[in-house]
Amino acid sequence: MRPTLLNPLFRPVTSLDGIGEKLGQALRRLLGGVDADAVPRVGDLLFHLPVAIIDRSRQPGIALSPAGAIVTLHVRVDRHQRPPPGNRRVPYKVFAHDETGEISLTFFHANPDWLAKSFPVGETLYVSGKMEWFGGRPSMVHPDHVVSEADFAAMPLIEPVYPLTAGLSGKVLIRTIREALASVPALPEWLDPALTAREKWPDFAAALNAAHHPAKPIDLEPTSPQLSRLAYDELLASQLALSILRHRQRKAVGAARIGDGRLKEKILAALPFTLTGSQVEALAEIDADLAKPERMLRLLQGDVGSGKTVVALLAAASVIESGAQAAIMAPTELLVRQHARTIAPLADAAGMRIAVLTGRERGREREETIAGLASGEIDLVVGTHAIFQAGVEFRDLGLVVVDEQHRFGVHQRFALTSKGKATDVLVMTATPIPRTLVLTYYGDMDVSRLTEKPAGRRPIETRVLPLSRLDEVVARVREAVGRDAKAYWICPLVEESEVLDVSAAEDRYKALVKALGPIVGLAHGQMKPAERDKQMAAFQAGMFKVLVATTVVEVGVDVPDATIIVIEHAERFGLAQLHQLRGRVGRSDRASVCLLLYKAPLGAVATDRLRIMRETEDGFVIAEEDLRLRGGGEILGTRQSGMPGFRIANIEMHAPLMEIARDDAQLIVDRDPDLAGERGEALRLLLYIFGRDEAVRLLRAG
Ligand code: ADP
Ligand code: MG
């Protein structure tokens, strides 16, 4: 149960003054959040921080106020000029003056009663807003603030500017945030006092307050004391959650699994290639982990095509040699089938018994697999998350390999090991994650990296062309398939409309069938999975030479003799995605080409992305560049996986804090693994505030 102390932060925003159904919806649009349908909480609102300030402190006088400047004027009201009745287009004007000149305060569609009351003739007032000059006459259209002389002190001379959304004004948002701030409870300090003293950080409530009351532009910098403090809180919450997870998983005693090498030897003999140095090294690290009596929790990072599958299989073989079972899990049906196809002949050669388990296996086959897993007759199962459904039991599940981890949420990680008593976990990802982000999202794991490409791979020639040269591209594809090459043709996914995309892909498909003949297949996200798999399988088998596809081919598909990839509207893709797509080719010893077609004119960021694609094939370099261009937010496809993003911490700006947070979290868990002490209690609050309370549940699970 969440401590009641935090209730004020977890109230819905609609409990705040003046926020009804309609403004509540505007706030939901504005704040988004993990659960898009839920009403945001007061805490969500408090983490919506200003991005700029308006400075109203300039008071130059009417005649000396430059056009476009935000100024505050001290004026005397002279007369009202009402629009002619019935003509709504003519504005209502209030004329006023100061010692330097006269100004018209201009209102469109205004309520005359309100204006008469707010601007009594003869009264002296302060007005603040944007100065405009029309044909030599000064005016201010809809001043932001109007106050009497007596109330001048109440006028905010420095005002924060927040990102807004339709139906929500800055004024209402500021007022609402002020009310929310006033309700922040006093909380015990969870940070190490030595750290807050050294960094001169305010406490949590004071930091929030300061973040919403910037006085100078420098207060908006991510490195200001208040924003650093809040970012650190957020980073510490995430690192602490990962540390707790790691601690729990390690504490659950593992088993020492030592293979004798008999299966591995046979698999290696059956492979048509020798392992790369990176593969050998990664396997040695994995085998060492398996042999230890603790649980393994390891991330295998390797660029597309670096050969992760065979590493997974050999790891599974070690575990099976020791007498246990293994599972390899992939995010889609298609990838499961592909893995099974690669693995089956090798497993056969070694005498390992394997089975496939996805949502599609039903009836007898499924029952047999389930029985085989329970009895231990099956050594290795390859499947989707169907493996972890209720009713599936293992005799002794020693290893789970999770492929393409970024499609699985962090919270699912813990569930993976629940089918075995001491299951080791190997997570594989093709997303080349920069070091800072590895720490952020996988701080609980040890990391192995496949940095070498298999021998004999040729560099991919990448060319960038405008869409106007489409005919040339089609000719090039025709010529290549004439030489027995295979080509992917990727059509983009426009987020707003999957239907439009599909129709674009279908049009392209028809055009290519016309141009090239019946050698073209089509696969897109709106097809039934079975139909889509059939198209891809036909392409794999060579019945089609060209596959028109939306990004469904992005992850993991392996067709080694595909040597051309055309990406239409390349400017619409992110760098990481372009890199993943390009990785579909260049998987054999034949020369490969990637043609990036863009629609002119290109924006600056898109130009940069395409340039980087042309310049390098190194996934890690691309990931770093991607981080630079995007600022770190979406690199892991956080939206698909529901992996919690960061609201305040900026991965680039706060990288040094990240390191401190990791060490801090480690130390906390070493000293007080149950968060039972005084600081531990306070840290639990932190976990709740930043939505990492799953970790608290783990603590309770013991
Ligand atoms: P990924 O890391 O993207 O999952 P895969 O495991 O699908 O890569 O491997 C890509 C291709 O490279 C496959 O066709 C695989 O058989 C081949 N491969 C893997 N290791 C080697 C190696 N050491 N030498 C040559 N080819 C290899
Ligand atoms: Mg793979």
XYZ file of C-alpha atoms and ligand atoms in Angstrom:
730
model
C 0.000 0.000 0.000
C 1.172 3.450 -0.883
C 2.007 5.515 2.206
C -0.873 7.917 2.898
C 1.658 10.702 3.250
C 1.834 10.709 -0.551
C -1.903 10.983 -1.142
C -1.788 14.671 -2.112
C 0.511 13.789 -5.016
C -1.640 10.908 -6.210
C -4.968 12.734 -6.239
C -6.436 13.154 -9.710
C -5.889 16.646 -11.142
C -9.646 17.005 -11.311
C -9.607 17.357 -7.535
C -7.902 20.727 -7.954
C -9.911 23.964 -7.945
C -11.524 24.787 -11.244
C -10.409 21.601 -13.017
C -13.491 19.850 -14.235
C -14.064 17.183 -16.826
C -13.004 19.369 -19.757
C -9.796 20.814 -18.344
C -9.029 17.377 -16.947
C -9.061 16.047 -20.485
C -6.856 18.879 -21.705
C -4.387 18.011 -18.948
C -4.518 14.375 -19.907
C -3.595 15.340 -23.455
C -0.839 17.563 -22.166
C 0.682 15.177 -19.657
C 0.155 11.902 -21.488
C 1.746 9.433 -19.164
C 1.986 5.705 -18.981
C -1.710 5.067 -18.984
C -3.099 7.331 -21.683
C -6.678 6.917 -20.537
C -6.237 7.668 -16.892
C -6.808 11.107 -15.415
C -3.358 12.504 -14.590
C -2.387 12.849 -10.976
C -1.304 15.968 -9.198
C 2.230 14.548 -9.169
C 2.221 14.287 -12.976
C 1.269 17.932 -13.157
C 4.077 18.896 -10.802
C 6.613 17.306 -13.128
C 5.363 19.412 -16.010
C 8.077 22.047 -15.879
C 8.390 25.460 -17.497
C 10.469 25.768 -20.654
C 10.927 29.553 -20.694
C 10.173 32.675 -18.721
C 8.396 35.897 -19.566
C 10.064 38.900 -18.031
C 7.608 41.740 -17.413
C 9.991 43.856 -15.409
C 10.694 46.321 -18.252
C 8.770 49.583 -17.818
C 10.133 51.879 -20.550
C 6.970 53.977 -20.977
C 4.581 53.853 -23.953
C 6.588 55.850 -26.507
C 9.837 54.044 -25.739
C 8.467 50.481 -25.849
C 9.829 48.622 -28.867
C 7.510 46.604 -31.083
C 7.208 42.998 -29.992
C 8.595 43.590 -26.484
C 6.825 42.396 -23.352
C 6.437 45.495 -21.195
C 4.549 46.710 -18.170
C 2.954 50.160 -18.446
C 1.673 52.497 -15.765
C -1.258 54.267 -17.490
C -4.279 56.460 -16.878
C -7.526 55.473 -18.647
C -8.944 58.247 -20.913
C -11.879 56.925 -22.890
C -13.594 53.842 -24.332
C -14.300 53.376 -28.021
C -16.987 50.721 -28.476
C -17.373 48.950 -31.793
C -20.449 49.887 -33.855
C -23.340 47.624 -32.789
C -23.626 44.468 -34.859
C -20.100 44.618 -36.230
C -18.126 41.981 -34.365
C -14.996 42.429 -36.416
C -14.165 45.902 -35.183
C -12.326 45.698 -31.865
C -13.232 47.456 -28.646
C -10.548 50.013 -27.765
C -9.634 51.556 -24.470
C -7.377 54.611 -24.820
C -4.934 55.425 -22.070
C -1.775 57.476 -21.646
C 1.349 57.966 -19.597
C 3.800 60.868 -19.617
C 5.400 59.643 -22.863
C 2.332 59.136 -25.047
C -1.024 57.503 -25.752
C -1.835 53.830 -26.341
C -4.876 51.863 -27.427
C -5.620 48.709 -25.467
C -7.381 46.561 -28.018
C -9.921 43.773 -27.452
C -11.623 41.514 -29.942
C -14.957 39.904 -29.126
C -14.719 41.300 -25.625
C -17.448 41.558 -23.038
C -18.239 45.339 -22.772
C -19.451 45.061 -19.179
C -16.230 43.481 -18.070
C -14.198 46.128 -19.912
C -16.206 48.974 -18.368
C -15.584 47.527 -14.931
C -11.901 46.746 -15.467
C -10.974 50.087 -17.064
C -12.860 52.902 -15.279
C -12.171 56.215 -16.972
C -9.824 58.379 -14.914
C -8.320 55.412 -13.029
C -4.564 54.694 -12.991
C -3.638 51.063 -13.703
C -0.799 48.758 -14.563
C -1.126 46.729 -17.773
C 1.366 44.193 -19.050
C 1.613 42.488 -22.422
C 3.147 42.567 -25.850
C 3.723 45.964 -27.418
C 2.662 46.492 -31.017
C 2.951 49.433 -33.367
C 0.483 49.921 -36.236
C 1.267 52.782 -38.618
C 3.151 54.674 -35.936
C 0.473 54.143 -33.260
C 1.237 52.022 -30.208
C -1.207 49.380 -29.088
C -1.459 46.354 -26.871
C -3.864 43.622 -27.945
C -5.412 41.730 -25.045
C -2.975 42.664 -22.258
C -1.925 39.597 -20.243
C -2.411 41.361 -16.931
C -4.360 44.382 -15.725
C -4.073 45.403 -12.065
C -4.903 48.469 -10.007
C -2.076 50.495 -8.491
C -2.827 48.967 -5.114
C -2.459 45.451 -6.497
C 0.776 46.045 -8.381
C 2.719 43.872 -5.983
C 0.519 40.917 -6.989
C 1.446 41.185 -10.656
C 3.996 38.503 -11.579
C 6.912 40.363 -13.138
C 8.566 37.063 -13.978
C 6.247 34.414 -15.329
C 7.023 30.807 -16.231
C 6.016 29.557 -19.683
C 4.761 25.994 -19.936
C 4.095 23.795 -22.933
C 0.347 24.035 -23.488
C -2.355 22.213 -25.351
C -5.593 23.284 -27.015
C -8.212 24.324 -24.482
C -5.758 25.114 -21.718
C -4.419 28.636 -21.191
C -1.129 29.514 -19.566
C -2.958 31.438 -16.864
C -5.115 28.505 -15.838
C -2.164 26.130 -15.937
C -0.026 28.411 -13.773
C -2.822 28.861 -11.256
C -3.427 25.107 -11.129
C 0.246 24.274 -10.706
C 0.512 26.839 -7.896
C -2.345 25.139 -6.112
C -0.735 21.752 -6.642
C 2.577 23.047 -5.278
C 0.891 24.277 -2.150
C -0.322 20.747 -1.456
C 3.093 19.055 -1.642
C 3.583 17.458 1.772
C 6.745 17.766 3.822
C 8.690 14.590 3.116
C 11.653 13.062 4.900
C 14.929 13.455 2.977
C 15.900 10.331 1.041
C 19.169 11.601 -0.341
C 22.500 11.206 1.348
C 23.020 14.449 3.325
C 26.679 14.518 2.286
C 25.604 14.593 -1.357
C 22.978 17.322 -0.992
C 25.455 19.413 0.994
C 28.222 18.969 -1.556
C 25.944 19.782 -4.500
C 24.075 22.524 -2.613
C 20.768 20.941 -3.543
C 17.457 22.039 -2.012
C 15.112 19.435 -0.549
C 12.498 17.815 -2.788
C 9.606 20.189 -2.084
C 11.836 23.252 -2.299
C 13.328 21.982 -5.558
C 9.872 21.513 -7.087
C 8.883 24.941 -5.919
C 12.012 26.545 -7.345
C 11.611 24.652 -10.620
C 8.180 26.247 -11.057
C 9.376 29.710 -10.072
C 12.305 30.437 -12.345
C 13.576 34.001 -11.908
C 16.311 34.041 -14.528
C 16.898 32.047 -17.705
C 19.707 30.196 -15.928
C 17.137 28.708 -13.557
C 15.737 26.734 -16.481
C 19.057 25.042 -17.194
C 19.013 21.295 -16.477
C 22.121 21.849 -14.376
C 20.499 24.343 -11.984
C 20.493 23.067 -8.383
C 16.742 22.465 -8.337
C 16.573 20.647 -11.674
C 19.694 18.628 -10.888
C 18.138 17.595 -7.616
C 14.900 16.454 -9.267
C 16.765 14.706 -12.069
C 18.911 12.932 -9.529
C 15.816 11.830 -7.627
C 14.412 10.381 -10.812
C 17.668 8.638 -11.739
C 18.119 7.282 -8.246
C 14.581 5.902 -8.260
C 15.253 4.029 -11.486
C 18.678 2.760 -10.390
C 17.369 1.714 -7.010
C 14.531 -0.235 -8.615
C 17.034 -2.020 -10.852
C 19.356 -2.714 -7.929
C 16.548 -4.209 -5.892
C 15.576 -6.393 -8.831
C 19.156 -7.501 -9.270
C 19.565 -8.191 -5.589
C 16.389 -10.294 -5.454
C 17.325 -12.278 -8.490
C 20.806 -12.964 -7.189
C 19.602 -13.789 -3.726
C 17.328 -16.417 -5.163
C 20.083 -18.957 -5.292
C 21.020 -20.141 -8.727
C 22.450 -23.465 -9.636
C 25.961 -24.133 -10.833
C 25.537 -25.513 -14.314
C 28.656 -26.959 -15.774
C 28.429 -28.488 -19.204
C 30.805 -31.168 -20.390
C 30.949 -29.770 -23.918
C 29.597 -32.846 -25.687
C 26.577 -31.071 -27.264
C 28.454 -27.887 -28.018
C 31.157 -29.798 -29.785
C 28.625 -31.356 -32.140
C 26.923 -28.041 -32.834
C 30.225 -26.356 -33.604
C 31.100 -29.185 -35.957
C 27.780 -28.786 -37.764
C 28.131 -24.998 -38.197
C 29.160 -23.913 -41.691
C 31.404 -21.230 -40.175
C 33.720 -20.667 -37.262
C 32.737 -18.358 -34.421
C 34.002 -14.803 -34.348
C 36.294 -13.693 -31.555
C 33.429 -11.741 -29.993
C 31.172 -14.762 -30.046
C 33.822 -16.917 -28.367
C 34.394 -14.258 -25.735
C 30.696 -13.761 -25.017
C 30.231 -17.511 -24.676
C 33.106 -17.742 -22.233
C 31.484 -15.021 -20.117
C 28.138 -16.783 -20.260
C 29.614 -20.180 -19.391
C 31.436 -18.641 -16.428
C 28.160 -17.164 -15.175
C 26.346 -20.448 -15.627
C 28.990 -22.298 -13.684
C 28.598 -19.976 -10.696
C 26.034 -20.884 -8.053
C 24.409 -17.432 -8.445
C 21.816 -16.463 -10.930
C 23.004 -15.136 -14.235
C 21.493 -11.887 -15.441
C 23.338 -10.909 -18.589
C 22.666 -8.674 -21.539
C 24.110 -9.692 -24.894
C 24.370 -6.621 -27.052
C 25.166 -7.133 -30.697
C 24.445 -5.186 -33.793
C 22.121 -6.660 -36.404
C 23.786 -9.588 -38.119
C 26.468 -9.997 -35.473
C 25.353 -13.586 -34.835
C 23.515 -13.616 -31.534
C 21.343 -16.632 -32.338
C 24.183 -19.116 -32.386
C 25.469 -17.715 -29.088
C 22.028 -18.305 -27.592
C 21.966 -21.857 -28.891
C 25.411 -22.674 -27.518
C 24.479 -21.191 -24.143
C 21.381 -23.380 -24.164
C 23.555 -26.374 -25.033
C 25.743 -25.784 -21.954
C 22.710 -25.775 -19.712
C 21.249 -28.861 -21.365
C 24.570 -30.695 -20.991
C 24.295 -30.055 -17.261
C 20.916 -31.806 -17.246
C 18.521 -28.828 -17.244
C 16.220 -27.332 -19.876
C 16.394 -24.066 -21.804
C 13.912 -21.684 -23.424
C 14.525 -19.159 -26.186
C 11.911 -16.497 -26.401
C 11.266 -14.072 -29.263
C 8.702 -11.301 -29.589
C 6.906 -12.505 -32.706
C 5.665 -15.699 -34.244
C 7.771 -15.056 -37.327
C 11.003 -14.729 -35.379
C 10.205 -17.857 -33.437
C 9.797 -19.830 -36.672
C 12.997 -18.354 -38.036
C 14.955 -19.263 -34.917
C 13.460 -22.729 -34.977
C 14.496 -23.185 -38.608
C 18.081 -22.143 -37.863
C 18.288 -24.111 -34.669
C 16.529 -27.357 -35.595
C 19.244 -28.868 -37.843
C 21.955 -27.951 -35.345
C 19.978 -29.330 -32.422
C 19.359 -32.497 -34.447
C 23.037 -32.862 -35.128
C 23.694 -32.673 -31.407
C 20.782 -34.910 -30.435
C 18.940 -32.183 -28.529
C 15.160 -32.436 -28.434
C 13.448 -29.181 -29.311
C 9.868 -27.934 -29.571
C 8.106 -24.762 -30.673
C 5.455 -23.095 -28.566
C 3.511 -20.037 -29.668
C -0.105 -18.976 -29.598
C -0.584 -20.864 -32.827
C 0.223 -24.321 -31.499
C -3.030 -25.866 -30.372
C -4.606 -29.191 -29.587
C -2.546 -32.358 -29.628
C 0.717 -30.751 -30.610
C 0.459 -28.223 -27.822
C -0.432 -30.864 -25.265
C 2.510 -32.981 -26.280
C 4.868 -30.037 -25.949
C 3.500 -29.173 -22.544
C 3.817 -32.757 -21.398
C 7.364 -32.960 -22.774
C 8.414 -29.832 -20.933
C 6.963 -31.111 -17.679
C 8.606 -34.509 -17.989
C 11.917 -33.127 -19.188
C 11.719 -34.993 -22.462
C 12.091 -31.694 -24.315
C 15.447 -30.005 -23.811
C 14.861 -26.737 -25.592
C 11.711 -24.809 -26.358
C 11.623 -21.897 -28.777
C 8.567 -19.708 -28.465
C 6.781 -16.454 -27.848
C 5.630 -15.337 -24.425
C 3.191 -18.243 -24.688
C 5.975 -20.127 -22.911
C 5.174 -18.194 -19.770
C 1.476 -18.740 -19.731
C -0.204 -20.594 -16.953
C -0.239 -24.329 -17.412
C 3.263 -24.534 -18.842
C 5.582 -26.233 -16.372
C 9.188 -27.264 -16.769
C 10.923 -30.162 -15.111
C 13.980 -27.986 -14.580
C 14.220 -24.716 -16.486
C 17.848 -23.666 -16.259
C 18.082 -20.846 -18.788
C 15.782 -18.355 -20.445
C 17.091 -16.451 -23.437
C 15.032 -13.398 -24.356
C 15.660 -12.116 -27.861
C 15.073 -8.504 -28.891
C 14.437 -7.433 -25.352
C 13.234 -3.949 -26.149
C 9.894 -5.360 -27.153
C 9.418 -6.700 -23.658
C 8.717 -4.352 -20.779
C 11.079 -4.102 -17.850
C 8.372 -5.310 -15.523
C 8.164 -8.564 -17.442
C 11.782 -9.323 -16.672
C 11.110 -10.572 -13.218
C 8.333 -12.853 -14.407
C 10.728 -14.640 -16.749
C 12.376 -16.605 -14.026
C 9.209 -17.607 -12.274
C 8.963 -20.926 -14.145
C 12.169 -22.295 -12.743
C 13.681 -22.397 -9.294
C 17.064 -21.076 -10.266
C 16.723 -19.938 -13.811
C 19.547 -17.991 -15.423
C 18.599 -15.198 -17.790
C 20.277 -14.028 -20.978
C 18.750 -11.034 -22.690
C 19.746 -10.275 -26.266
C 19.248 -6.973 -27.988
C 20.162 -5.701 -31.430
C 19.586 -2.106 -30.425
C 23.081 -0.761 -30.014
C 22.520 1.150 -26.832
C 24.976 3.857 -25.804
C 26.782 3.205 -22.555
C 24.871 5.816 -20.602
C 21.594 4.236 -21.585
C 22.744 0.711 -20.832
C 23.156 1.886 -17.299
C 19.781 3.556 -17.314
C 17.755 0.647 -18.532
C 19.895 -2.390 -17.806
C 21.714 -1.267 -14.692
C 20.791 -4.608 -13.155
C 22.653 -6.658 -15.744
C 26.128 -7.663 -16.722
C 26.885 -6.907 -20.329
C 28.579 -8.815 -23.134
C 29.035 -7.154 -26.487
C 29.453 -8.634 -29.944
C 31.589 -5.995 -31.583
C 32.850 -7.993 -34.557
C 30.925 -8.856 -37.666
C 31.236 -12.407 -38.965
C 34.169 -12.787 -41.336
C 33.654 -12.231 -45.029
C 30.948 -9.585 -44.668
C 31.288 -6.818 -47.238
C 30.456 -3.203 -46.432
C 27.009 -2.039 -47.524
C 27.034 0.732 -50.095
C 24.540 3.338 -48.918
C 23.193 5.936 -51.313
C 20.808 8.810 -50.720
C 18.506 9.810 -53.590
C 15.471 12.044 -54.083
C 12.174 10.270 -54.792
C 12.168 11.944 -58.182
C 14.738 9.363 -59.269
C 12.404 6.470 -58.544
C 12.599 5.172 -62.124
C 16.346 4.723 -61.855
C 15.890 2.842 -58.614
C 13.326 0.496 -60.134
C 15.704 -0.124 -63.033
C 18.476 -0.938 -60.597
C 16.295 -3.410 -58.721
C 15.230 -5.018 -62.011
C 18.834 -5.435 -63.051
C 19.806 -6.895 -59.673
C 17.015 -9.464 -59.496
C 18.015 -10.388 -63.034
C 21.326 -11.412 -61.463
C 19.400 -13.478 -58.924
C 19.614 -11.008 -56.060
C 16.726 -10.359 -53.673
C 15.458 -6.938 -52.651
C 13.444 -5.447 -49.813
C 11.352 -2.403 -50.595
C 10.328 -0.628 -47.418
C 7.403 1.772 -47.268
C 7.152 4.002 -44.236
C 4.778 3.861 -41.368
C 3.006 7.144 -40.869
C 1.952 7.227 -37.294
C -1.333 8.976 -37.755
C -2.660 6.524 -40.236
C -1.751 2.911 -40.547
C -4.450 2.606 -43.178
C -2.824 5.226 -45.400
C 0.513 3.458 -45.071
C -0.912 0.208 -46.057
C -2.514 1.731 -49.084
C 0.820 3.352 -49.999
C 2.499 -0.027 -49.669
C -0.222 -1.675 -51.733
C 0.142 0.937 -54.461
C 3.879 0.451 -54.542
C 3.353 -3.295 -54.670
C 1.046 -2.998 -57.671
C 3.424 -0.642 -59.455
C 6.347 -2.992 -58.895
C 4.402 -6.041 -60.047
C 3.651 -4.098 -63.214
C 7.279 -3.086 -63.642
C 8.964 -6.336 -62.622
C 6.410 -9.098 -63.078
C 4.957 -11.600 -60.605
C 8.086 -11.829 -58.514
C 6.975 -9.337 -55.890
C 5.510 -10.116 -52.458
C 3.819 -7.875 -49.938
C 3.891 -7.881 -46.140
C 2.377 -5.267 -43.891
C 1.093 -4.797 -40.379
C -2.597 -5.023 -41.186
C -2.351 -8.504 -42.668
C -3.211 -11.507 -40.570
C 0.057 -12.734 -39.032
C -0.254 -16.063 -40.818
C -0.627 -14.394 -44.203
C 2.273 -12.063 -43.502
C 4.497 -14.934 -42.431
C 3.564 -16.761 -45.622
C 4.672 -13.832 -47.752
C 7.954 -13.541 -45.884
C 8.541 -17.264 -46.076
C 7.947 -17.171 -49.834
C 10.511 -14.381 -50.091
C 12.946 -16.335 -47.943
C 12.429 -19.421 -50.137
C 12.973 -17.461 -53.339
C 9.459 -17.576 -54.785
C 9.527 -13.784 -54.636
C 12.570 -11.753 -55.485
C 11.238 -8.498 -54.128
C 9.379 -7.997 -50.866
C 7.427 -4.795 -50.413
C 6.953 -4.302 -46.711
C 6.216 -1.797 -44.002
C 8.546 -1.871 -41.021
C 7.334 -5.322 -40.003
C 10.669 -6.624 -41.301
C 12.558 -4.435 -38.900
C 13.450 -6.836 -36.192
C 15.531 -9.909 -36.689
C 14.426 -11.232 -40.071
C 17.255 -13.131 -41.714
C 17.336 -13.632 -45.484
C 21.056 -13.816 -46.228
C 20.729 -13.606 -50.008
C 18.830 -10.318 -49.913
C 21.357 -7.749 -51.068
C 19.291 -4.659 -51.890
C 17.102 -2.628 -49.606
C 15.191 0.393 -50.827
C 13.739 2.619 -48.125
C 11.093 4.986 -49.368
C 10.604 8.267 -47.503
C 13.742 7.571 -45.536
C 13.395 11.051 -44.028
C 10.455 9.803 -41.961
C 12.453 7.158 -40.129
C 14.592 7.562 -37.051
C 18.270 6.698 -37.229
C 18.019 3.571 -35.136
C 15.223 2.313 -37.319
C 17.098 3.040 -40.548
C 20.055 1.160 -39.158
C 17.910 -1.821 -38.184
C 16.342 -1.875 -41.619
C 19.650 -1.620 -43.425
C 20.882 -4.521 -41.345
C 18.483 -6.783 -43.280
C 21.075 -6.788 -46.080
C 24.831 -7.292 -45.950
C 24.350 -10.725 -44.401
C 26.443 -12.717 -46.831
C 29.695 -12.432 -48.723
C 27.928 -10.681 -51.597
C 28.053 -6.891 -52.000
C 24.915 -5.140 -50.739
C 23.268 -1.809 -51.444
C 20.961 0.374 -49.388
C 19.073 3.054 -51.307
C 17.550 5.763 -49.156
C 14.865 7.647 -51.058
C 13.797 10.961 -49.621
C 11.189 13.505 -50.449
C 12.709 16.962 -50.964
C 13.059 19.382 -49.273
C 14.861 17.797 -46.337
C 14.865 19.357 -42.865
C 18.116 19.838 -40.965
C 17.746 16.827 -38.689
C 16.703 14.522 -41.533
C 19.698 15.704 -43.565
C 21.933 14.871 -40.638
C 20.425 11.438 -40.207
C 20.848 10.495 -43.846
C 24.415 11.804 -43.828
C 25.254 9.651 -40.803
C 23.719 6.628 -42.514
C 25.959 7.220 -45.518
C 29.046 7.703 -43.396
C 28.949 4.765 -41.022
C 27.669 1.256 -40.515
C 28.785 1.040 -36.919
C 25.669 0.585 -34.805
C 27.296 2.032 -31.707
C 28.367 5.196 -33.513
C 24.863 5.481 -34.936
C 23.328 5.030 -31.514
C 25.476 7.814 -30.076
C 24.535 10.110 -32.951
C 20.907 9.182 -32.565
C 21.085 10.073 -28.914
C 22.636 13.417 -29.836
C 19.943 14.184 -32.407
C 17.032 13.032 -30.325
C 18.127 13.793 -26.821
C 17.802 10.255 -25.579
C 14.066 9.920 -25.157
C 12.890 7.245 -27.477
C 15.948 5.338 -28.399
C 14.661 2.074 -27.060
C 11.284 2.452 -28.611
C 9.916 3.149 -25.177
C 6.459 3.578 -26.530
C 6.132 0.045 -27.859
C 7.478 -1.577 -24.756
C 5.888 0.646 -22.147
C 9.342 0.992 -20.652
C 9.094 3.937 -18.337
C 10.786 6.981 -19.765
C 12.249 9.851 -17.842
C 10.353 13.010 -17.126
C 13.054 15.267 -15.826
C 16.429 13.615 -16.247
C 18.076 14.350 -19.529
C 20.396 11.531 -20.388
C 22.991 13.751 -22.012
C 22.973 16.590 -19.518
C 22.761 14.398 -16.458
C 25.083 11.575 -17.432
C 27.468 12.274 -14.522
C 24.539 12.086 -12.091
C 23.642 8.726 -13.558
C 26.963 7.277 -12.424
C 26.544 8.655 -8.926
C 22.992 7.311 -8.758
C 24.132 3.845 -9.751
C 26.800 3.709 -7.047
C 24.416 5.214 -4.528
C 21.747 2.599 -5.327
C 24.289 -0.185 -5.037
C 25.395 1.026 -1.653
C 21.839 1.406 -0.392
C 20.937 -2.148 -1.371
C 24.167 -3.526 0.108
C 23.506 -1.846 3.452
C 19.738 -2.054 3.721
C 18.386 -4.485 1.133
C 14.871 -4.371 2.545
C 14.766 -0.576 2.768
C 13.786 -1.023 6.387
C 15.887 1.711 8.014
C 14.983 5.354 8.333
C 16.512 6.337 5.008
C 15.065 3.164 3.513
C 11.563 4.264 4.475
C 12.165 7.616 2.812
C 13.529 5.902 -0.285
C 10.331 3.911 -0.584
C 8.520 7.231 -0.936
C 10.905 8.156 -3.722
C 10.124 4.924 -5.569
C 6.411 5.653 -5.398
C 6.794 9.236 -6.510
C 8.637 8.201 -9.650
C 6.403 5.249 -10.419
C 8.959 2.563 -9.543
C 6.811 0.996 -6.892
C 7.075 -2.411 -8.537
C 10.366 -2.543 -6.713
C 8.541 -2.029 -3.435
C 6.318 -4.992 -4.254
C 9.430 -7.082 -4.821
C 10.635 -6.096 -1.374
C 7.429 -7.378 0.095
C 7.581 -10.597 -1.921
C 10.800 -11.184 0.064
P 21.597 -11.304 -35.120
O 22.699 -10.980 -34.180
O 21.135 -10.135 -35.898
O 20.465 -12.053 -34.452
P 21.884 -13.754 -36.498
O 22.114 -14.600 -35.320
O 20.557 -13.803 -37.147
O 22.249 -12.259 -36.167
O 23.041 -14.063 -37.549
C 23.067 -13.442 -38.796
C 23.634 -14.367 -39.839
O 25.025 -14.547 -39.616
C 23.001 -15.739 -39.823
O 22.768 -16.126 -41.140
C 24.050 -16.595 -39.138
O 24.004 -17.935 -39.553
C 25.349 -15.948 -39.581
N 26.471 -16.109 -38.664
C 26.429 -16.091 -37.309
N 27.675 -16.231 -36.794
C 28.523 -16.312 -37.843
C 29.944 -16.459 -37.967
N 30.729 -16.544 -36.900
N 30.461 -16.508 -39.215
C 29.676 -16.426 -40.290
N 28.329 -16.296 -40.246
C 27.754 -16.234 -39.045
Mg 18.495 -12.064 -34.093
